Coordinates of C-alpha atoms in Angstrom, one line a residue:
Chain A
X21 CA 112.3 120.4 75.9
X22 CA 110.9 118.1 77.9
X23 CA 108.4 115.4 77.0
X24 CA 104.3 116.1 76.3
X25 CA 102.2 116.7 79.4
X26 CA 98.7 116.7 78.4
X27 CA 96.2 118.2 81.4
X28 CA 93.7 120.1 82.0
X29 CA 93.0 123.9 82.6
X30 CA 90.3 124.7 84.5
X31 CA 88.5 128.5 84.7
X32 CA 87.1 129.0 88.4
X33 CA 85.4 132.3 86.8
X34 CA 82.8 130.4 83.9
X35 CA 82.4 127.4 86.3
X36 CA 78.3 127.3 87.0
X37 CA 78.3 123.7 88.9
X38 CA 76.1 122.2 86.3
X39 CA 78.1 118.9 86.6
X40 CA 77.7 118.2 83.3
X41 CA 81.2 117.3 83.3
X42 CA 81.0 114.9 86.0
X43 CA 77.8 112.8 83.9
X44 CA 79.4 113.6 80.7
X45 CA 82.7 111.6 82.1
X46 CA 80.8 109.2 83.8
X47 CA 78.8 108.3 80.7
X48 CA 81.9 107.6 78.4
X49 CA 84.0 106.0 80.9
X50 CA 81.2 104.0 82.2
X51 CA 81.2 102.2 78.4
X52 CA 84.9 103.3 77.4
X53 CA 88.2 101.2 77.9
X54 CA 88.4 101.9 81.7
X55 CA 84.9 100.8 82.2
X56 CA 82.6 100.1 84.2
X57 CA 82.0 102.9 86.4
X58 CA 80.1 100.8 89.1
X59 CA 77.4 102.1 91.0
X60 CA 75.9 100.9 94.4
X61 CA 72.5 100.9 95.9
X62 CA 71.6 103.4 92.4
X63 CA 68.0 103.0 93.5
X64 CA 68.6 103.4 97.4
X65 CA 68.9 105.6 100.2
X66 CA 72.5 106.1 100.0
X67 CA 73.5 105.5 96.3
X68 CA 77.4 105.1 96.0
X69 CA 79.4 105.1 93.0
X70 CA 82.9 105.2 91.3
X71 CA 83.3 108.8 89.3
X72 CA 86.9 110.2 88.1
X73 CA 85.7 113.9 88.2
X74 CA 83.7 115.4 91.0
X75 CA 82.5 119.3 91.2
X76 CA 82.5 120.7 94.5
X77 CA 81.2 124.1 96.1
X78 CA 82.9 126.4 98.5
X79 CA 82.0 129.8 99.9
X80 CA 84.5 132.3 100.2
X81 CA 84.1 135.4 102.4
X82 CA 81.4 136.9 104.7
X83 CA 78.1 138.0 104.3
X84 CA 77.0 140.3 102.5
X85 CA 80.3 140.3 100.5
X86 CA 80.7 136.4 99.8
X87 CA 81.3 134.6 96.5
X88 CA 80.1 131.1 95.5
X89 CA 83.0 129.0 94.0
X90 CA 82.3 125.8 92.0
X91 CA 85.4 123.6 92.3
X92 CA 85.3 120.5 89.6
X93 CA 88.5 117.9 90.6
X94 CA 90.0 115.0 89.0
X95 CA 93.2 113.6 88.8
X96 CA 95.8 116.2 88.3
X97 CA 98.4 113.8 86.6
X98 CA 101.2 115.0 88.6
X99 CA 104.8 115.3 87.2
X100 CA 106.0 114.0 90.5
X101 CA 103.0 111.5 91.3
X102 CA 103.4 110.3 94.7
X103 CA 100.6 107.3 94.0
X104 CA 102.8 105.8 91.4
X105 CA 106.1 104.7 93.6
X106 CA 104.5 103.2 96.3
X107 CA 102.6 100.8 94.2
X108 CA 103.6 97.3 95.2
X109 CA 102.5 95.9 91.6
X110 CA 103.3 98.3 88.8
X111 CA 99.7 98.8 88.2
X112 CA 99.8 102.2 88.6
X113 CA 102.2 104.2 86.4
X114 CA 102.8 107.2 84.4
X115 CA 103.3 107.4 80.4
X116 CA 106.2 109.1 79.2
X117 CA 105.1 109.7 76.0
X118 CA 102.1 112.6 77.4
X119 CA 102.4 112.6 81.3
X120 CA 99.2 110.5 81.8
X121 CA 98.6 108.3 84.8
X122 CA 97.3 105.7 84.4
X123 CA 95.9 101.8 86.3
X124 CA 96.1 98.6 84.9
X125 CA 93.2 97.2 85.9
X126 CA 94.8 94.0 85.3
X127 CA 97.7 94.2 87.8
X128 CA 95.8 96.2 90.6
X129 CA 95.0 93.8 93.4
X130 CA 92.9 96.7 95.3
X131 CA 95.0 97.1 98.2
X132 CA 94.5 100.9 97.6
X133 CA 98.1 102.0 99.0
X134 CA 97.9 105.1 95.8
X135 CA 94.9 106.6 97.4
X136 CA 96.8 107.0 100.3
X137 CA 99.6 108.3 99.0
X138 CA 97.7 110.9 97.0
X139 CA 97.0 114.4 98.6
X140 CA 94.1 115.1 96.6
X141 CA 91.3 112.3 97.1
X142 CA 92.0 112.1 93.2
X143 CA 91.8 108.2 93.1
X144 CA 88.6 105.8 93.7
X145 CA 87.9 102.4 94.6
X146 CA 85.4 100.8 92.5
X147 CA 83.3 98.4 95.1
X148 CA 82.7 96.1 92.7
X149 CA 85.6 95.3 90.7
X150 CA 87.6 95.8 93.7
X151 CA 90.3 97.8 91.7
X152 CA 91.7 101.7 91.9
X153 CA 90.2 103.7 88.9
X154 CA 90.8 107.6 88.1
X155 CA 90.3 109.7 85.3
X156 CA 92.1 108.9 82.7
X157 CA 92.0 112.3 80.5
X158 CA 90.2 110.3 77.8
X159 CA 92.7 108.5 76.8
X160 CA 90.7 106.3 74.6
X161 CA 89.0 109.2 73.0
X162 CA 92.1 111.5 73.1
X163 CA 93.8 109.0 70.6
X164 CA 90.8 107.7 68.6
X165 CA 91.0 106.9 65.3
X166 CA 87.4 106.6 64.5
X167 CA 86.0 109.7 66.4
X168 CA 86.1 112.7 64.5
X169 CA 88.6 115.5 65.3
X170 CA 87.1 118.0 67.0
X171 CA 85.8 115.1 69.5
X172 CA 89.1 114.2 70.1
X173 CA 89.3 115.9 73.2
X174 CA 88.2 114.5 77.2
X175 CA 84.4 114.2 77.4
X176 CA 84.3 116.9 80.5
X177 CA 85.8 118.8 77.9
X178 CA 83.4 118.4 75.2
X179 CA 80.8 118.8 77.5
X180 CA 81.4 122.3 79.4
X181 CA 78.4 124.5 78.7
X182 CA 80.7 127.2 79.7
X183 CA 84.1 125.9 78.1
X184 CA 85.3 126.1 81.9
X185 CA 87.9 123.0 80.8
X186 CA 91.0 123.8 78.4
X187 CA 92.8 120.5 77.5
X188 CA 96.2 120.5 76.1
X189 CA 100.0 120.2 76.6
X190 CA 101.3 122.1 79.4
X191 CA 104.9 121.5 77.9
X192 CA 104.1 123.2 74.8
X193 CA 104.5 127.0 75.3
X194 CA 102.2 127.4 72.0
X195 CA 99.2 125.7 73.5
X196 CA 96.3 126.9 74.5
X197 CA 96.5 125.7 78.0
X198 CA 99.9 126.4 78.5
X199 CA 99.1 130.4 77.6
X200 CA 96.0 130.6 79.8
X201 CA 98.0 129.7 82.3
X202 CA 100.8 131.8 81.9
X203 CA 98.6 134.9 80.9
X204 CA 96.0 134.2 83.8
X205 CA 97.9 133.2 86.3
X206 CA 97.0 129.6 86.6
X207 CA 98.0 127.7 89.5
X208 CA 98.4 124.4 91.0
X209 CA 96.5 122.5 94.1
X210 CA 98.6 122.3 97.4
X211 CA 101.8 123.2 95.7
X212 CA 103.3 122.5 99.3
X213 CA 103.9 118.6 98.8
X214 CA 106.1 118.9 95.0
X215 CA 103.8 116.6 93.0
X216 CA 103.8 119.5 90.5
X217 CA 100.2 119.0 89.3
X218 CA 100.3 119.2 85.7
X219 CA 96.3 120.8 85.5
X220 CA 96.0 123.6 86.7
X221 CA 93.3 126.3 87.9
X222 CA 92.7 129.7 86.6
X223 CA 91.9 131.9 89.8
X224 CA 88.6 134.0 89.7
X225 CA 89.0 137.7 88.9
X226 CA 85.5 138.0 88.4
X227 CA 85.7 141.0 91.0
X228 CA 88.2 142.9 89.5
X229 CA 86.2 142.7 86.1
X230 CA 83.1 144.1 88.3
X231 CA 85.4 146.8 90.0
X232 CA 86.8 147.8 86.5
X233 CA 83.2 148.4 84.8
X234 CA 82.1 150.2 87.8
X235 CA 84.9 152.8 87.1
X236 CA 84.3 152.6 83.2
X237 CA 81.0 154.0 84.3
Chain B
X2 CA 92.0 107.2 107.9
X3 CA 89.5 104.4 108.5
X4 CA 91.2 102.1 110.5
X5 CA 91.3 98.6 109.1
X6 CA 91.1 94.8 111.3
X7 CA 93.1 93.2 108.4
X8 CA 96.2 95.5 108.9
X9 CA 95.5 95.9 112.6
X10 CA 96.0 92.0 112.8
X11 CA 98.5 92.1 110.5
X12 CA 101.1 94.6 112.3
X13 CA 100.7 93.5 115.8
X14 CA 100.6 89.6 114.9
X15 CA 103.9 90.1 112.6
X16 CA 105.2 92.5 115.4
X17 CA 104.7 89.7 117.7
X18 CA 106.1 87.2 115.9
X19 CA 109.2 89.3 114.8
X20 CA 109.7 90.4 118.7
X21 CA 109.8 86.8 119.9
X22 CA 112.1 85.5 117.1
X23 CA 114.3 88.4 117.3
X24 CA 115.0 87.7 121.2
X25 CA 115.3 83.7 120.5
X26 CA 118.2 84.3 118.2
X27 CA 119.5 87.1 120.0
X28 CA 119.9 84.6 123.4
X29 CA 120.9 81.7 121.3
X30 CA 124.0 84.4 119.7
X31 CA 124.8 85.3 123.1
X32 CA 124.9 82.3 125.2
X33 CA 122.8 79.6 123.7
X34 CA 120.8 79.6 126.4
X35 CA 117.4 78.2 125.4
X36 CA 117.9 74.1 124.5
X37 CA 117.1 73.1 121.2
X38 CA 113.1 71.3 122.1
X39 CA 112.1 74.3 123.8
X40 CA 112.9 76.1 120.3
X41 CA 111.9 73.1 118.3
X42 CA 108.7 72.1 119.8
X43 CA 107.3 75.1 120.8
X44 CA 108.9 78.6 120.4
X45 CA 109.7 78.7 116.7
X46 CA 106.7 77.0 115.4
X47 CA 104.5 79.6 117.3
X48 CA 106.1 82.4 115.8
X49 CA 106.2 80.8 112.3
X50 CA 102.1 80.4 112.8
X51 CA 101.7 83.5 114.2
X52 CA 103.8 85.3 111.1
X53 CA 101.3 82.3 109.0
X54 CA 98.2 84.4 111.0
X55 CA 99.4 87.5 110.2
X56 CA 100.1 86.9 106.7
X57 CA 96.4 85.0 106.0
X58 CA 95.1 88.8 107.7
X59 CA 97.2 90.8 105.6
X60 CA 95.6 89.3 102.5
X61 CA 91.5 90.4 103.8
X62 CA 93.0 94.1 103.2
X63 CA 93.2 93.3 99.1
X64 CA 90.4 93.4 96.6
X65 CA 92.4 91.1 94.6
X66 CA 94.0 88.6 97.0
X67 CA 94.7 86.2 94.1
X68 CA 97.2 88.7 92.8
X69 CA 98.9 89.4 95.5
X70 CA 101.9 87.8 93.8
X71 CA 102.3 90.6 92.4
X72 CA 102.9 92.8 94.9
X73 CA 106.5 91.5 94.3
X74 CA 107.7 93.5 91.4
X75 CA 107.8 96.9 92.5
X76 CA 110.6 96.6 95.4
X77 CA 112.5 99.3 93.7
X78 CA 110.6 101.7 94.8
X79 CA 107.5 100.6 97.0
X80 CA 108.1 99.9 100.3
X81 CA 104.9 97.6 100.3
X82 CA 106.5 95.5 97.6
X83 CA 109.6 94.8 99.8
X84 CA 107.9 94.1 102.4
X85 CA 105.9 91.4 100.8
X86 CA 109.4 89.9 99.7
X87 CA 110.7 90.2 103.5
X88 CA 107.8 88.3 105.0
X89 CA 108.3 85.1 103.2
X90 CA 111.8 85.5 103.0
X91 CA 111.5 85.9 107.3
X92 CA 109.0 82.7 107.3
X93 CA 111.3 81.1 105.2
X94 CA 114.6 81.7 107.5
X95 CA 112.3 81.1 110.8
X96 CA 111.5 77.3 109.1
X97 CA 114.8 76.6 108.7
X98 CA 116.2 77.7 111.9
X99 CA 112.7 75.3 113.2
X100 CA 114.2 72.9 110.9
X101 CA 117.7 72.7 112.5
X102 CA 116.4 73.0 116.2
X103 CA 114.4 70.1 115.6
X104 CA 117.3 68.0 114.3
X105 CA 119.4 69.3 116.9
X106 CA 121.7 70.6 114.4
X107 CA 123.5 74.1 115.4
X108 CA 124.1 76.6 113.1
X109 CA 125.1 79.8 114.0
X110 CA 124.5 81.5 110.7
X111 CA 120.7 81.3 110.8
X112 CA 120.5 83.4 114.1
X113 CA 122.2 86.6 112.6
X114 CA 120.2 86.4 109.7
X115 CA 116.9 85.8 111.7
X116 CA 117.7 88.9 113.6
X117 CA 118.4 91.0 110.1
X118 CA 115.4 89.7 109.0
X119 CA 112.9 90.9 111.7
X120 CA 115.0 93.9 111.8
X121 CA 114.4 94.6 108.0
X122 CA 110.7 93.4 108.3
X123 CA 110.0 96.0 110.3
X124 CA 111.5 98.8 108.5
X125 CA 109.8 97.8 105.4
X126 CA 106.2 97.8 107.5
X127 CA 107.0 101.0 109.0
X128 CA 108.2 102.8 105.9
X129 CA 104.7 102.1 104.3
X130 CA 103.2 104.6 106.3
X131 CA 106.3 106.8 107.1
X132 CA 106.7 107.3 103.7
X133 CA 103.4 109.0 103.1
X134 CA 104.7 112.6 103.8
X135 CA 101.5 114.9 103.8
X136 CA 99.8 112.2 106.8
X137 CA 102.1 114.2 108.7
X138 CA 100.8 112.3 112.3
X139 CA 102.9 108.9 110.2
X140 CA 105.8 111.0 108.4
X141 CA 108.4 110.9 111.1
X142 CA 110.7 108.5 112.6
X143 CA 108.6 107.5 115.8
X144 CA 106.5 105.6 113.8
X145 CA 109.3 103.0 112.9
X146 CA 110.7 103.3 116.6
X147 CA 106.9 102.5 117.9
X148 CA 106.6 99.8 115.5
X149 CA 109.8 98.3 116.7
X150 CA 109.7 98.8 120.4
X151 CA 106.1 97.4 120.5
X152 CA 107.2 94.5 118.7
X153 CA 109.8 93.7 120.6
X154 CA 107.9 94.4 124.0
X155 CA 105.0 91.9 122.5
X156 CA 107.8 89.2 121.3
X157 CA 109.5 89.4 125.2
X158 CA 106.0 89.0 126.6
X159 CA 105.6 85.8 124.3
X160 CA 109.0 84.7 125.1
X161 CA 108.3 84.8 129.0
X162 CA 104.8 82.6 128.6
X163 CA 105.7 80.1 126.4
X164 CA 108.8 79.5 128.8
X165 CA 106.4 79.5 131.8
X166 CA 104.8 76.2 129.5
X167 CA 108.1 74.7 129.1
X168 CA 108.2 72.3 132.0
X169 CA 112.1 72.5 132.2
X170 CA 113.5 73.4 136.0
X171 CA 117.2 75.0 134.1
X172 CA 115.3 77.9 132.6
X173 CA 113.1 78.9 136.3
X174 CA 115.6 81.6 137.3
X175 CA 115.0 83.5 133.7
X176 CA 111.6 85.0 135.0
X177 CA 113.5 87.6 137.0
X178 CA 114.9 88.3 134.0
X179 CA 112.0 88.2 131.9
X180 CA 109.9 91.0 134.6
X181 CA 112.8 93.1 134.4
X182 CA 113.1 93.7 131.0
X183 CA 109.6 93.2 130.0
X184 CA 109.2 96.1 132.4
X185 CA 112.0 98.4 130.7
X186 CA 110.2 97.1 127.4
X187 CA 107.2 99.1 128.5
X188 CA 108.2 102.1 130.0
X189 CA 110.2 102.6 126.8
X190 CA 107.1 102.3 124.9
X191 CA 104.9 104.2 126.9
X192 CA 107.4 107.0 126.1
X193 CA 107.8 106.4 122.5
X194 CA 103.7 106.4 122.9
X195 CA 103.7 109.8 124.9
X196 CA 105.8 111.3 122.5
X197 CA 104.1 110.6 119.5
X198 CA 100.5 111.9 121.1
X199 CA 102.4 115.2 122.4
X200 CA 103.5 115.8 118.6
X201 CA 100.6 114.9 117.3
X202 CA 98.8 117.5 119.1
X203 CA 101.1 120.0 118.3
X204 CA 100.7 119.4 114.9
X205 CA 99.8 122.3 112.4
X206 CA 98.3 121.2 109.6
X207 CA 100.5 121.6 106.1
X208 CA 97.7 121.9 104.1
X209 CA 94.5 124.1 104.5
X210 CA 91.3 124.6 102.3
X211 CA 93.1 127.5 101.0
X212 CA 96.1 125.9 99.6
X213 CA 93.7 122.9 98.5
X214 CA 91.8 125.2 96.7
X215 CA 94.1 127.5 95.6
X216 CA 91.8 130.7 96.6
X217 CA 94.0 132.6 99.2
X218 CA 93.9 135.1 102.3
X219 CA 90.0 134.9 102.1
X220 CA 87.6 132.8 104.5
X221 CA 86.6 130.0 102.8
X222 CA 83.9 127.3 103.0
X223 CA 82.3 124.1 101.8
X224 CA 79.1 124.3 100.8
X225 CA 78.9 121.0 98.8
X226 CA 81.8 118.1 97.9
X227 CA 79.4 117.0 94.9
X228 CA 78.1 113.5 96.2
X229 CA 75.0 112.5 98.5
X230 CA 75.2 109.2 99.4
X231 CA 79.3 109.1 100.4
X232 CA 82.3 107.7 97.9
X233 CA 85.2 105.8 98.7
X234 CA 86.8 108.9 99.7
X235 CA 84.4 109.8 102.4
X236 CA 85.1 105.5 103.5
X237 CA 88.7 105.2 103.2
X238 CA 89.8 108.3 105.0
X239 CA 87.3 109.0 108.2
X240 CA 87.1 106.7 110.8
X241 CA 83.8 108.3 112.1
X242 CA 84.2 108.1 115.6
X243 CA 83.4 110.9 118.3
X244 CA 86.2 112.2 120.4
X245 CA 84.5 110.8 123.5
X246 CA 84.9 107.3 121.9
X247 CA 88.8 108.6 120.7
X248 CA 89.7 109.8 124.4
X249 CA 88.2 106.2 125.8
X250 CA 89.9 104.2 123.7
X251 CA 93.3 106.6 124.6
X252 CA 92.7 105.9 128.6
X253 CA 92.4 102.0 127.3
X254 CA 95.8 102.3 125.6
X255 CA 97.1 103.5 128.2
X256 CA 96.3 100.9 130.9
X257 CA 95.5 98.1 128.7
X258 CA 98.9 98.5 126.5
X259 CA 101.5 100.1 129.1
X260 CA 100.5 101.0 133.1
X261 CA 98.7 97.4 133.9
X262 CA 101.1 95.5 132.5
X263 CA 104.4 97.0 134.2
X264 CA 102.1 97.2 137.4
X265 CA 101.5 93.5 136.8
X266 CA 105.1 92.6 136.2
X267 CA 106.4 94.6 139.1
X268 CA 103.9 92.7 140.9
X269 CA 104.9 89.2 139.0
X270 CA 108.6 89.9 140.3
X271 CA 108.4 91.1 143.5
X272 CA 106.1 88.1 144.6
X273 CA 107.9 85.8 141.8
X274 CA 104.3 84.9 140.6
X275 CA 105.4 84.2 137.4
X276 CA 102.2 82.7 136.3
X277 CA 101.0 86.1 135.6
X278 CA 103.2 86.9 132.9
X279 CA 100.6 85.0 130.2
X280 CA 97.8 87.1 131.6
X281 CA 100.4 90.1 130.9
X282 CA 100.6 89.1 127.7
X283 CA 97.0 88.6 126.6
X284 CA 96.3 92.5 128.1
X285 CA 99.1 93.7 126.8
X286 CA 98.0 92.5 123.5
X287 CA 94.1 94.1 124.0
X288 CA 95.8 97.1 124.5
X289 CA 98.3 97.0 121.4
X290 CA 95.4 95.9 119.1
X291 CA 93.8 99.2 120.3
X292 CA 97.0 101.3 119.9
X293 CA 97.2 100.1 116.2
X294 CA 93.5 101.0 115.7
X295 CA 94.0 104.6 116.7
X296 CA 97.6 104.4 114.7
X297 CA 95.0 104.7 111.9
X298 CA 92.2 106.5 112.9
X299 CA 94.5 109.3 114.4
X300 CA 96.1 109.8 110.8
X301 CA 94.9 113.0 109.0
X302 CA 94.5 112.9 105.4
X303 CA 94.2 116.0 103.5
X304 CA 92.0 114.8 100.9
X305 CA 90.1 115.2 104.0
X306 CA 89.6 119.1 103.2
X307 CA 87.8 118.0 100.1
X308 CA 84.8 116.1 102.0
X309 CA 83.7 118.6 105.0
X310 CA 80.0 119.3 103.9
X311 CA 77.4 117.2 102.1
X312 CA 75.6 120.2 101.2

């Protein structure tokens, strides 16, 4: 078998938008080992700031029959990362030991060659430390010695109202995540460049469950 | 993508540079026909500033110029880390081959390697972006060849006017040659140019807000990428221009990089008003500062899919 993968599995069909993964990141990161999570102008017109997880919205169909999708995205910590061979230092790189990828804040001298050579918008430029950042699954919480447990998990994850966000090790045919996705179908972004995301997505089947009670009924 | 002035400077300077040190040695392997002060005193140490220039731009692109060293370790695999070993290794080779002209010392080992060097200098700058294979408008061969060619067309250009400021009778009958090619130079170009445009605007798309959302055979929409007042992605990757300001700036490629210049030259050799050839030069170089601008803003990321709507 091949090495741990840790990711994240996320559930398009409990996802309500709340973002309270995106504050929830932003609050431990902010204060955590990849820290600060700069922000610009916070009290201005156009406030701008570094985040590692975003939620978006998207509209599928056409009226009346249209659906409301909330889309959170991070970095997918791809087995075949395209950010991490073209970077010129080493900064960027990928752990064996669980798949994460990770900077160096160290070594990054900000001439932000991964962002271009990621697909997904997945990486960000903090303005004022002039370095790439990007989520980092936790990885300072994921390993903690002094958190408890049960808190041993991402903060997105800890923080979905809706428990939208399964983390685990996609190599590990016992775990959760690996089972959602092979029961549920879960799928990977723009599988049509090879970076073989390792999180995945579960795909809504919200109205199958609604055409199913209607012929229960 | 968002264009940038560092790496706009940076490529066509370099290009430059590379272009007119590439044709020195090339003359001086094949008949040793420019003498040693023309090289000594004026070719070679305008190339080595210019590749000085180019390297002080490339260094405005960083967030971390004092680390730029580096940028080194990676050449096993980046092709921006071997480039950054090239360049100095290039400045390095150009010195010495100033250092011999200057001495009036000949040494036919430094020409060849001069020309490997340029050669190499270019593939690594070209591979940076040709590498990238979902901006599919960069991920094809023409890039390299467009890099090249307008190097080399930039580098003859320079070539012809700092001869023109030699004051040295021997080398007069050279401008003919120096119209002639410089003309072939361009058409080539404006080719390699057409080309890439055509394909560009052929171009389908490999990815689509379906596959970057993974919801298929169904309309779909943004309604909201999460963010109000913009993020480094909606910076970096838009270059926020209309297409009336696109399609001007296409008309000046055009003239200002290709048709003015040949019409110049053709001009220049038919009336042997070689005086022009500087003139040439400087709207050659307007044009190829413009060429390298679009370069950029005509690349199409697909993170761009993510970032449509505000709300």
């Amino acid at each position: 078998m091949k090495n741990k993968q840790l990711a994240l599995v996320i559930d398009l069909n409990v996802c309500v938008g709340c973002h309270a993964c995106v504050t929830s990141c932003k609050e431990w990161n902010t204060q955590g080992s990849a820290g600060p999570l700069t922000d610009l102008h916070a009290y201005g017109e156009n406030p701008t700031g570094t985040f590692f997880n975003r939620v978006q919205t998207y509209e599928t169909g056409s009226f009346p029959n249209t659906q409301t999708i909330h889309f959170p995205k991070s970095c997918l910590h791809c087995e075949e990362p395209p950010c991490v061979p073209v970077c010129p230092t080493g900064a960027s790189y990928k752990r064996a030991e669980d798949g994460i990828v990770l900077v160096d804040y160290d070594k990054c001298i900000g001439c932000k060659y991964c962002s271009w050579a990621c697909p997904y918008g997945a990486r960000e430029l903090d303005e004022e430390r002039q370095v790439m950042t990007k989520c980092t699954l936790c990885v300072d919480r994921i390993y903690s010695e002094t958190l408890p447990e049960a808190e041993r998990k991402p903060a997105c994850v800890m923080a979905c109202p809706t428990s939208a966000r399964i983390f685990g090790d996609v190599h590990d045919p016992e775990s959760e995540a690996s089972k959602t996705i092979a029961n549920r179908g879960g799928y990977a972004l723009m599988p049509e460049w090879e970076t073989i995301p390792a999180n995945h997505y579960l795909p809504r089947s919200i109205t199958e469950t609604i055409a199913a009670v209607k012929e229960e009924n | 993508m968002q264009p940038n002035f560092s790496l706009v400077f940076f490529t066509t300077l370099a290009g430059m540079a590379q272009g007119l040190i590439f044709f020195i040695a090339t003359l001086k392997l094949i008949g040793n026909a420019l003498p040693n002060d023309f090289l000594g005193f004026l070719a070679l140490p305008f190339g080595i500033v210019l590749l000085g220039l180019s390297l002080i731009a490339s260094f405005f692109h960083l967030g971390h110029p004092e680390r730029a060293w580096r940028a080194a370790h990676m050449w096993r695999t980046s092709w921006l880390s071997r480039e950054v070993i090239v360049l100095p290794l290039f400045m390095a080779a150009a010195a010495l081959a100033w250092f011999f002209s200057i001495t009036n010392q000949s040494n036919n080992l430094i020409w060849p390697i001069l020309i490997l060097l340029s050669i190499a200098l270019w593939v690594c700058t070209a591979q940076i972006y040709q590498c990238i294979r979902f901006i599919q408008e960069w991920a094809h061969p023409l890039t390299m060849v467009n890099f090249i060619a307008l190097g080399l067309t930039s580098g003859w250009l320079l070539l012809g006017s700092l001869l023109l400021f030699w004051p040295d009778t021997i080398l007069q009958p050279s401008f003919q040659l120096i119209c002639h090619l410089g003309i072939l130079l361009l058409f080539v170009c404006l080719t390699i140019k057409l080309t890439i445009w055509k394909r560009n605007k052929n171009l389908r798309p490999k990815s689509t807000l379906n596959s970057a959302i993974g919801i298929r055979q169904v309309s779909i929409r943004q309604t909201s990428m999460g963010l109000m007042g913009g993020s480094f992605n909606t910076r970096e990757f838009f270059h926020n221009q209309t297409e009336t300001v696109l399609s001007n700036l296409r008309k000046i490629i055009f003239f200002g990089a290709y048709l003015i210049p040949i019409l110049l030259l053709i001009y220049a050799a038919q009336s042997s008003s070689y005086g022009l050839i500087p003139a040439v030069l400087l709207i050659h170089y307007c044009g190829l500062m413009s060429e390298r601008w679009m370069f950029f803003a005509e690349a199409n990321h697909p993170q761009n899919l993510y970032y449509q709507r505000i709300s």
